[in-house]
CSV table of C-alpha atoms in Angstrom, one decimal:
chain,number,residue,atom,x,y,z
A,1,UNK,CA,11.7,-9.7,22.0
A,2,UNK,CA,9.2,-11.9,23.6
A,3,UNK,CA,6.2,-11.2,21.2
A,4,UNK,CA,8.6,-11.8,18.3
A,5,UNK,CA,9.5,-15.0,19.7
A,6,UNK,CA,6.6,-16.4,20.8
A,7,UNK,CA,4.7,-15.7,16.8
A,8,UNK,CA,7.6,-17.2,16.2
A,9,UNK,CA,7.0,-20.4,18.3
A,10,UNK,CA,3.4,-20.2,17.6
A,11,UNK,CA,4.4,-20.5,13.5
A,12,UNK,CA,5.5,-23.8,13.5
A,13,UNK,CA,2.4,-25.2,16.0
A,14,UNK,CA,-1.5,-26.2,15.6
A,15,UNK,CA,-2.5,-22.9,17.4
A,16,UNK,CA,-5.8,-22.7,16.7
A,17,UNK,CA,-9.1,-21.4,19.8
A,18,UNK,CA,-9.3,-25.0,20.8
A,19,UNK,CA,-5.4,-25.1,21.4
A,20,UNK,CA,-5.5,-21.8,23.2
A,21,UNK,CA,-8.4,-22.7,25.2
A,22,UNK,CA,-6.9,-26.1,26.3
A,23,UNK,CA,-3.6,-25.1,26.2
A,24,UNK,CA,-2.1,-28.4,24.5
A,25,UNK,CA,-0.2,-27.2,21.3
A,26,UNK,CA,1.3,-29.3,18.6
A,27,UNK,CA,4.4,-29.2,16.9
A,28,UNK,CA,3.4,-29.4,13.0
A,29,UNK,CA,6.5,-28.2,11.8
A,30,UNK,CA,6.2,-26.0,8.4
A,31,UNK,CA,2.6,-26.8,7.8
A,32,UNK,CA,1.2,-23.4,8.4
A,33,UNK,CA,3.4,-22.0,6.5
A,34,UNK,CA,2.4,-24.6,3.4
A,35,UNK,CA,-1.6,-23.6,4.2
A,36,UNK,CA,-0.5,-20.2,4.0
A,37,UNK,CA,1.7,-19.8,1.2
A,38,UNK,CA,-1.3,-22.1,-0.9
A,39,UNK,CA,-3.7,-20.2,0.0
A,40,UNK,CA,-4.4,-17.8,-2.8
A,41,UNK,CA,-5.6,-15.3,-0.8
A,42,UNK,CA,-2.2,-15.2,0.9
A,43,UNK,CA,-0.8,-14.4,-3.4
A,44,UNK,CA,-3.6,-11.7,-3.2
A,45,UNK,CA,-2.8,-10.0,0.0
A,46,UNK,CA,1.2,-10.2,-0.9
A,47,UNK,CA,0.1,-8.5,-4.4
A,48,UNK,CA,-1.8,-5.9,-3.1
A,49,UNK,CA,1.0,-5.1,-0.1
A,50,UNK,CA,3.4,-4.7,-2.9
A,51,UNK,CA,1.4,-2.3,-5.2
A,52,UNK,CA,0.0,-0.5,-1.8
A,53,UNK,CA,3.8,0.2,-0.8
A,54,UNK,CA,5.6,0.9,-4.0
A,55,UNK,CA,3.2,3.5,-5.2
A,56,UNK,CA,2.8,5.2,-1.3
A,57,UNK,CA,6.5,5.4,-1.1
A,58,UNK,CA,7.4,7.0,-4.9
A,59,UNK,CA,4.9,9.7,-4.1
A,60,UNK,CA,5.6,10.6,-0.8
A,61,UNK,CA,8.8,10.6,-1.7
A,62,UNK,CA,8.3,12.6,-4.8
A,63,UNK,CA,6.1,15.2,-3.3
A,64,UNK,CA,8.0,15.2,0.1
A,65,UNK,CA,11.0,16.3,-1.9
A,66,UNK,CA,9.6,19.2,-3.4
A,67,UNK,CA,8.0,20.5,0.0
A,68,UNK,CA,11.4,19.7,1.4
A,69,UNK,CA,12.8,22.0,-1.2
A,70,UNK,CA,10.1,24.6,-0.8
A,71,UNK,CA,10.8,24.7,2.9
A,72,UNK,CA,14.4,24.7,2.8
A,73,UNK,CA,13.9,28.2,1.1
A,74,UNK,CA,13.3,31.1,3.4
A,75,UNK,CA,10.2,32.6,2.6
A,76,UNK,CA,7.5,34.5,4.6
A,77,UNK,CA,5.4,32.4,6.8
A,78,UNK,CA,7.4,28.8,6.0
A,79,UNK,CA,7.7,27.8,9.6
A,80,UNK,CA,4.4,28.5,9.9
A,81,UNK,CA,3.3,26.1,7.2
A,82,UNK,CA,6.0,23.6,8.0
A,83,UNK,CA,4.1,23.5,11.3
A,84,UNK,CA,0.4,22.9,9.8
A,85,UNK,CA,1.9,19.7,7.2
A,86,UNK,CA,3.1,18.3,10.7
A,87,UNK,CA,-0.8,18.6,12.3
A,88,UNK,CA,-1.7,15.7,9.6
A,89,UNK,CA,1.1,13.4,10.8
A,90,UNK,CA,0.1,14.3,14.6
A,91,UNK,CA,-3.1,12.6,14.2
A,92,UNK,CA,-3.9,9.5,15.4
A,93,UNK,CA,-4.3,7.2,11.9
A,94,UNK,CA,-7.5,5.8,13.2
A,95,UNK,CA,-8.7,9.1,13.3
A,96,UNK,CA,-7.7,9.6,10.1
A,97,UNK,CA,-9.0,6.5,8.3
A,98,UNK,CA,-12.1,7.7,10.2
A,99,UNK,CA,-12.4,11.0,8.3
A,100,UNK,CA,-11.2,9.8,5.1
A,101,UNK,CA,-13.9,7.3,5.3
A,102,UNK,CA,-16.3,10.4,5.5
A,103,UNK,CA,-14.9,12.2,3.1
A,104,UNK,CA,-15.1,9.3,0.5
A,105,UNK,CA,-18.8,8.3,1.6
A,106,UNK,CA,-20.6,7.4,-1.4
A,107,UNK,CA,-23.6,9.2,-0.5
A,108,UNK,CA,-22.6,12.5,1.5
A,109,UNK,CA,-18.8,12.5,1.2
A,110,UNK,CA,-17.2,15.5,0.2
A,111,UNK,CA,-15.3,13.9,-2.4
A,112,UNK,CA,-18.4,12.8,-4.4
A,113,UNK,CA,-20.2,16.3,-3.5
A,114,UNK,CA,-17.3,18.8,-5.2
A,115,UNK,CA,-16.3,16.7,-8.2
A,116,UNK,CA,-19.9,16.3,-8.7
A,117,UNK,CA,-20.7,19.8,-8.8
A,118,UNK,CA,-17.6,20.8,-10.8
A,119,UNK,CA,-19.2,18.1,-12.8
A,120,UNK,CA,-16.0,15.9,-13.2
A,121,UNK,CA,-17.8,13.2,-12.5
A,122,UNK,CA,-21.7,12.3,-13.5
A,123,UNK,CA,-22.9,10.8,-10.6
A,124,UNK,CA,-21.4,9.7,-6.7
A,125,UNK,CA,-18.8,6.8,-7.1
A,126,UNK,CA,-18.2,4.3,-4.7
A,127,UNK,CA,-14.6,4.8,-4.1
A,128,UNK,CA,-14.3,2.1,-1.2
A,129,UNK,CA,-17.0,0.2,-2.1
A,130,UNK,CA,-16.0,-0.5,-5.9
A,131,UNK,CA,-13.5,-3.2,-6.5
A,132,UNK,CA,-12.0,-1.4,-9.2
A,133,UNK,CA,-11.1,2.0,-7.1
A,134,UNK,CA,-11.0,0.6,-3.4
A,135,UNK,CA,-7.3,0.2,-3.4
A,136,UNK,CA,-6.2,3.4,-5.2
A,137,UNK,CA,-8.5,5.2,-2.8
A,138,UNK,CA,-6.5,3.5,0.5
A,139,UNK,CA,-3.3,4.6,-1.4
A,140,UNK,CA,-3.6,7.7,-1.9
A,141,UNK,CA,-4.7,8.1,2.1
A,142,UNK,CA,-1.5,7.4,3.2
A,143,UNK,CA,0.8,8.8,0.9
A,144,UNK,CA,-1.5,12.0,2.5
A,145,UNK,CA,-0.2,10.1,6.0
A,146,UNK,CA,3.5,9.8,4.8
A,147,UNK,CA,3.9,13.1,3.2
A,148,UNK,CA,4.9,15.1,6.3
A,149,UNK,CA,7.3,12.4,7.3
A,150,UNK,CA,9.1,12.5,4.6
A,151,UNK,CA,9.4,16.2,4.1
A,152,UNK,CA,10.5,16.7,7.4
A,153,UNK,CA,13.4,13.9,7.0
A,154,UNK,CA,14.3,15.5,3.5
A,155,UNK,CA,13.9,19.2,4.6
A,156,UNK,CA,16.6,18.4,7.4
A,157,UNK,CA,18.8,16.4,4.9
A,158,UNK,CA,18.9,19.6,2.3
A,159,UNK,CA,19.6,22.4,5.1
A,160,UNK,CA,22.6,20.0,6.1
A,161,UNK,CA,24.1,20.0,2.6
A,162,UNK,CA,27.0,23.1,2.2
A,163,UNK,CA,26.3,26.2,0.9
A,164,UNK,CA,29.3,26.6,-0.7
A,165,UNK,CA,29.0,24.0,-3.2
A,166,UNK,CA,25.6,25.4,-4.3
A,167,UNK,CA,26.8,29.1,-5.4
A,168,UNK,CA,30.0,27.3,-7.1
A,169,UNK,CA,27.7,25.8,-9.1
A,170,UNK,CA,25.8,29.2,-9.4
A,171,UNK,CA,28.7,31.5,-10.8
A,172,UNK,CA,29.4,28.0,-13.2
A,173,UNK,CA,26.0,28.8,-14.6
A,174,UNK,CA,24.1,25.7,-13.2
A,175,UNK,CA,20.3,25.8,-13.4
A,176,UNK,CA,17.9,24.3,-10.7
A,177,UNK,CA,17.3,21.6,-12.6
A,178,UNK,CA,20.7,20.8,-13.0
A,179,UNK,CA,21.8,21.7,-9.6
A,180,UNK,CA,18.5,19.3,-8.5
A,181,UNK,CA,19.4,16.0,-10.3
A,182,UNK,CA,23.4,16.5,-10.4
A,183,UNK,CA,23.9,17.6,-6.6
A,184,UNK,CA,21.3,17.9,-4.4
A,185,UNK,CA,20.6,14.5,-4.9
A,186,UNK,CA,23.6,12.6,-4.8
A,187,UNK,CA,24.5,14.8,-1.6
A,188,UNK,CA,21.4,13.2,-0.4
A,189,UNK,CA,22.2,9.9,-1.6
A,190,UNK,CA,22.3,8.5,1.9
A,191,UNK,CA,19.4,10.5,3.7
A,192,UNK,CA,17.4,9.3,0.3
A,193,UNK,CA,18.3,5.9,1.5
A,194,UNK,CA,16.9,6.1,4.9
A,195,UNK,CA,13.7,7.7,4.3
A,196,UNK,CA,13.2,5.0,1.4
A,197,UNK,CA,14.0,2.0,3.8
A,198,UNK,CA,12.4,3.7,6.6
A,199,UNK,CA,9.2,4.2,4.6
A,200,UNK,CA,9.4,0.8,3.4
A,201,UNK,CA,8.9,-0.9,6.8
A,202,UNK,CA,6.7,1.5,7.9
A,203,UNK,CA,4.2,1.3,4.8
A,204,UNK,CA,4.4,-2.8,4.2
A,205,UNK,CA,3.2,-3.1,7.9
A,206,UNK,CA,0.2,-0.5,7.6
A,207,UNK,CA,-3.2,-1.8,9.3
A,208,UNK,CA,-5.1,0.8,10.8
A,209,UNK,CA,-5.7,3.0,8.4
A,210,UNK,CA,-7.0,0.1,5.7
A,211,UNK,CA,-8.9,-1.8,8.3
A,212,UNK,CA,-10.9,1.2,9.2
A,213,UNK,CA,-11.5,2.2,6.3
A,214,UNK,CA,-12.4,-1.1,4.1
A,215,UNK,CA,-11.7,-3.8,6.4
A,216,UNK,CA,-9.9,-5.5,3.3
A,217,UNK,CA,-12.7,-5.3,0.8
A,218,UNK,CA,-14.7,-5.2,-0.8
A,219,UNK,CA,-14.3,-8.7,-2.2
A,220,UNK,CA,-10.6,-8.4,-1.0
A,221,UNK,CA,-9.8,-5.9,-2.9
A,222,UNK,CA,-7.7,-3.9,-0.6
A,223,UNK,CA,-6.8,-7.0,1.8
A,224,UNK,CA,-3.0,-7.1,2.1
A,225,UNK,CA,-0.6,-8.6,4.4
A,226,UNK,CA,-1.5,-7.2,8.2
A,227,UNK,CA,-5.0,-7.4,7.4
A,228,UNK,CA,-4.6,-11.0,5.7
A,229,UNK,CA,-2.9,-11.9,9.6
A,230,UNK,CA,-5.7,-10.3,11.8
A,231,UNK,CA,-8.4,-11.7,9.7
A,232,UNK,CA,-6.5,-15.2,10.4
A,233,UNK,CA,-6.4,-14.6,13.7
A,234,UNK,CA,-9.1,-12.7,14.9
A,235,UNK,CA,-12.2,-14.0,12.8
A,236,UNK,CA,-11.2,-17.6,11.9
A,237,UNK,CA,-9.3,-18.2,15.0
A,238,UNK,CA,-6.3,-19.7,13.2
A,239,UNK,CA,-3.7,-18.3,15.5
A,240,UNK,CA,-0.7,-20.9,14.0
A,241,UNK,CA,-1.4,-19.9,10.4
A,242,UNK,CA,-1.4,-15.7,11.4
A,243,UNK,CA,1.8,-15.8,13.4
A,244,UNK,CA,3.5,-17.5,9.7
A,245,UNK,CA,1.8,-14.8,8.2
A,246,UNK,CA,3.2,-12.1,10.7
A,247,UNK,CA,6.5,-14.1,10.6
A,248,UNK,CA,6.9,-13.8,6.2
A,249,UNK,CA,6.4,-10.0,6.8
A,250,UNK,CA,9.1,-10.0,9.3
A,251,UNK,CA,11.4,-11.9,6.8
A,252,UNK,CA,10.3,-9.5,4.2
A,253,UNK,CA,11.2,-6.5,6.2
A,254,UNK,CA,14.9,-8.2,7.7
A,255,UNK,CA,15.7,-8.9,3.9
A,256,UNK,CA,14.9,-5.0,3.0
A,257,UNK,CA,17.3,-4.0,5.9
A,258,UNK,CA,20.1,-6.2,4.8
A,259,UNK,CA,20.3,-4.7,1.8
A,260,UNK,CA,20.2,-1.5,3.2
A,261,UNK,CA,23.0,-2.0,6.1
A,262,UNK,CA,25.3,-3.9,2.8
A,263,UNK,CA,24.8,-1.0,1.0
A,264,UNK,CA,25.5,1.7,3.9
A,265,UNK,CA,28.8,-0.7,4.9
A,266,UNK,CA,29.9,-0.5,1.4
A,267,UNK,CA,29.3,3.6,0.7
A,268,UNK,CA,31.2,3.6,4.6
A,269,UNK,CA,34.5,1.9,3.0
C-alpha cells in the first residue's frame, strides 16, 4: 500500500528533480491534476489507451473463445497444443516486444519479407514507424499476448458447465450455433465477466510491450496512458504531474471494478 500512497501524496505536491533533490515539497493542491488534464497530450494518450484496450480485449476474447471451444473438445494431440499456446504467454513481454519489433522491421522483418513476396503488398511498410499503422501494429501484439490468457480462463469455464444440459439440448435438435449463443454463453455469463474485467485492468495498464517497441511514437502515435506517466516522470522530471497521471488510471481502473463487484452482488441475490 505504500507505493499507492505515496503517488498518491506526491499528486497533490510540486514534485519535480529539484524537490526530490532537496527534499522540500509543496503542497499545490489539484494543480497537477489541472496541467495534466489540459495538457492535450494527456486527451491523446487517454484516446489511444481506450482504442488500444477495447479492440485487444474484443479479440482476445473472440478468438480465446473459439480455442477455448476447440480445446474443450477431445481431440488427438489437444493437450499438446494447449501446452504450446501457453509458451507465448510464458514469455517475458519485453522479450516479446523485442521480437515483434524484429519481425515488423521495416527493412529485414519477416513481416515485410513474406507479404512482399506473396506480393500483398508493393514495397516494405513501416508498420511502427508510420503514424497511420503504429498503433494497430502494437494492438495486434498483444491481443497475440492476451490470447492464451483468455483461452485458458474460458477453456476451464466451458469444461465446468454440465454435460447434461448439452445433450438435452441435442436430442431437442439444437445446433452449435444455437447451443453457442443460447447456452454456453449465458452459462458463462459470470466467467465472461471476469476474464472481461480482468483483461481490462490488465490491458489499460500495458507498458512494456509499447515502450519497447515504439516508445510512444512516432509523433505520439501509440503514446497512451503508462507511457504518458513514465515520459512525465522519467524524461521531463515532473514527478508531481506523473503520480496524477498514475493516480487517474487508478480511478479508471476502481470505477471498472465497481461496476463489476455491483453487478456480481446483484446476479448473487
Amino acid at each position: 500500500g505504500y507505493p499507492i500512497l505515496y503517488s498518491i501524496f506526491m499528486s497533490f505536491q510540486k514534485f519535480n528533480l529539484a524537490t526530490l533533490v532537496s527534499r522540500q515539497t509543496e503542497f499545490i493542491g489539484l494543480e497537477n491534476y489541472r496541467a495534466v488534464l489540459s495538457n492535450p497530450q494527456f486527451v491523446t494518450a487517454l484516446g489511444h489507451s481506450m482504442k488500444f484496450t477495447i479492440f485487444s480485449i474484443f479479440f482476445q476474447f473472440l478468438i480465446g473463445l473459439g480455442l477455448a471451444i476447440l480445446f474443450s473438445k477431445a481431440f488427438p494431440l489437444s493437450n499438446t497444443m494447449r501446452g504450446l499456446l501457453l509458451s507465448g504467454w510464458q514469455i517475458p513481454s519485453v522479450v516479446t516486444g523485442t521480437i515483434f519489433l524484429w519481425l515488423f522491421n521495416v527493412d529485414y522483418g519477416l513481416v515485410n519479407f513474406i507479404l512482399t513476396s506473396l506480393h500483398v503488398i508493393p514495397e516494405p511498410v513501416g508498420w511502427l514507424t508510420q503514424a497511420d499503422t503504429a498503433l494497430n501494429t502494437v494492438i495486434m501484439v498483444n491481443i497475440w499476448l492476451g490470447i492464451p490468457f483468455n483461452t485458458i480462463l474460458l477453456t476451464a469455464g466451458i469444461t465446468g458447465l454440465p454435460d447434461d444440459v448439452f445433450e438435452a439440448a441435442t436430442v431437442d435438435g439444437a445446433n452449435a450455433w444455437q447451443k453457442l449463443i443460447y447456452m454456453t454463453i449465458p452459462l458463462l455469463k459470470n466467467t465472461i465477466m471476469a476474464v472481461l474485467m480482468l483483461g481490462f485492468i490488465y490491458t489499460l495498464r500495458v507498458f512494456d510491450v509499447i515502450w519497447i517497441m515504439t516508445k510512444g511514437g512516432p509523433a505520439d502515435a501509440t503514446e497512451v496512458l503508462p507511457t504518458f506517466a513514465y515520459r512525465l516522470s522519467f524524461i521531463n522530471f515532473n514527478f508531481g504531474q506523473s503520480s496524477a497521471v498514475s493516480v487517474i488510471i487508478l480511478l479508471i481502473l476502481m470505477v471498472a471494478a465497481f461496476f463489476y463487484l455491483k453487478y456480481g452482488i446483484q446476479e448473487e441475490k
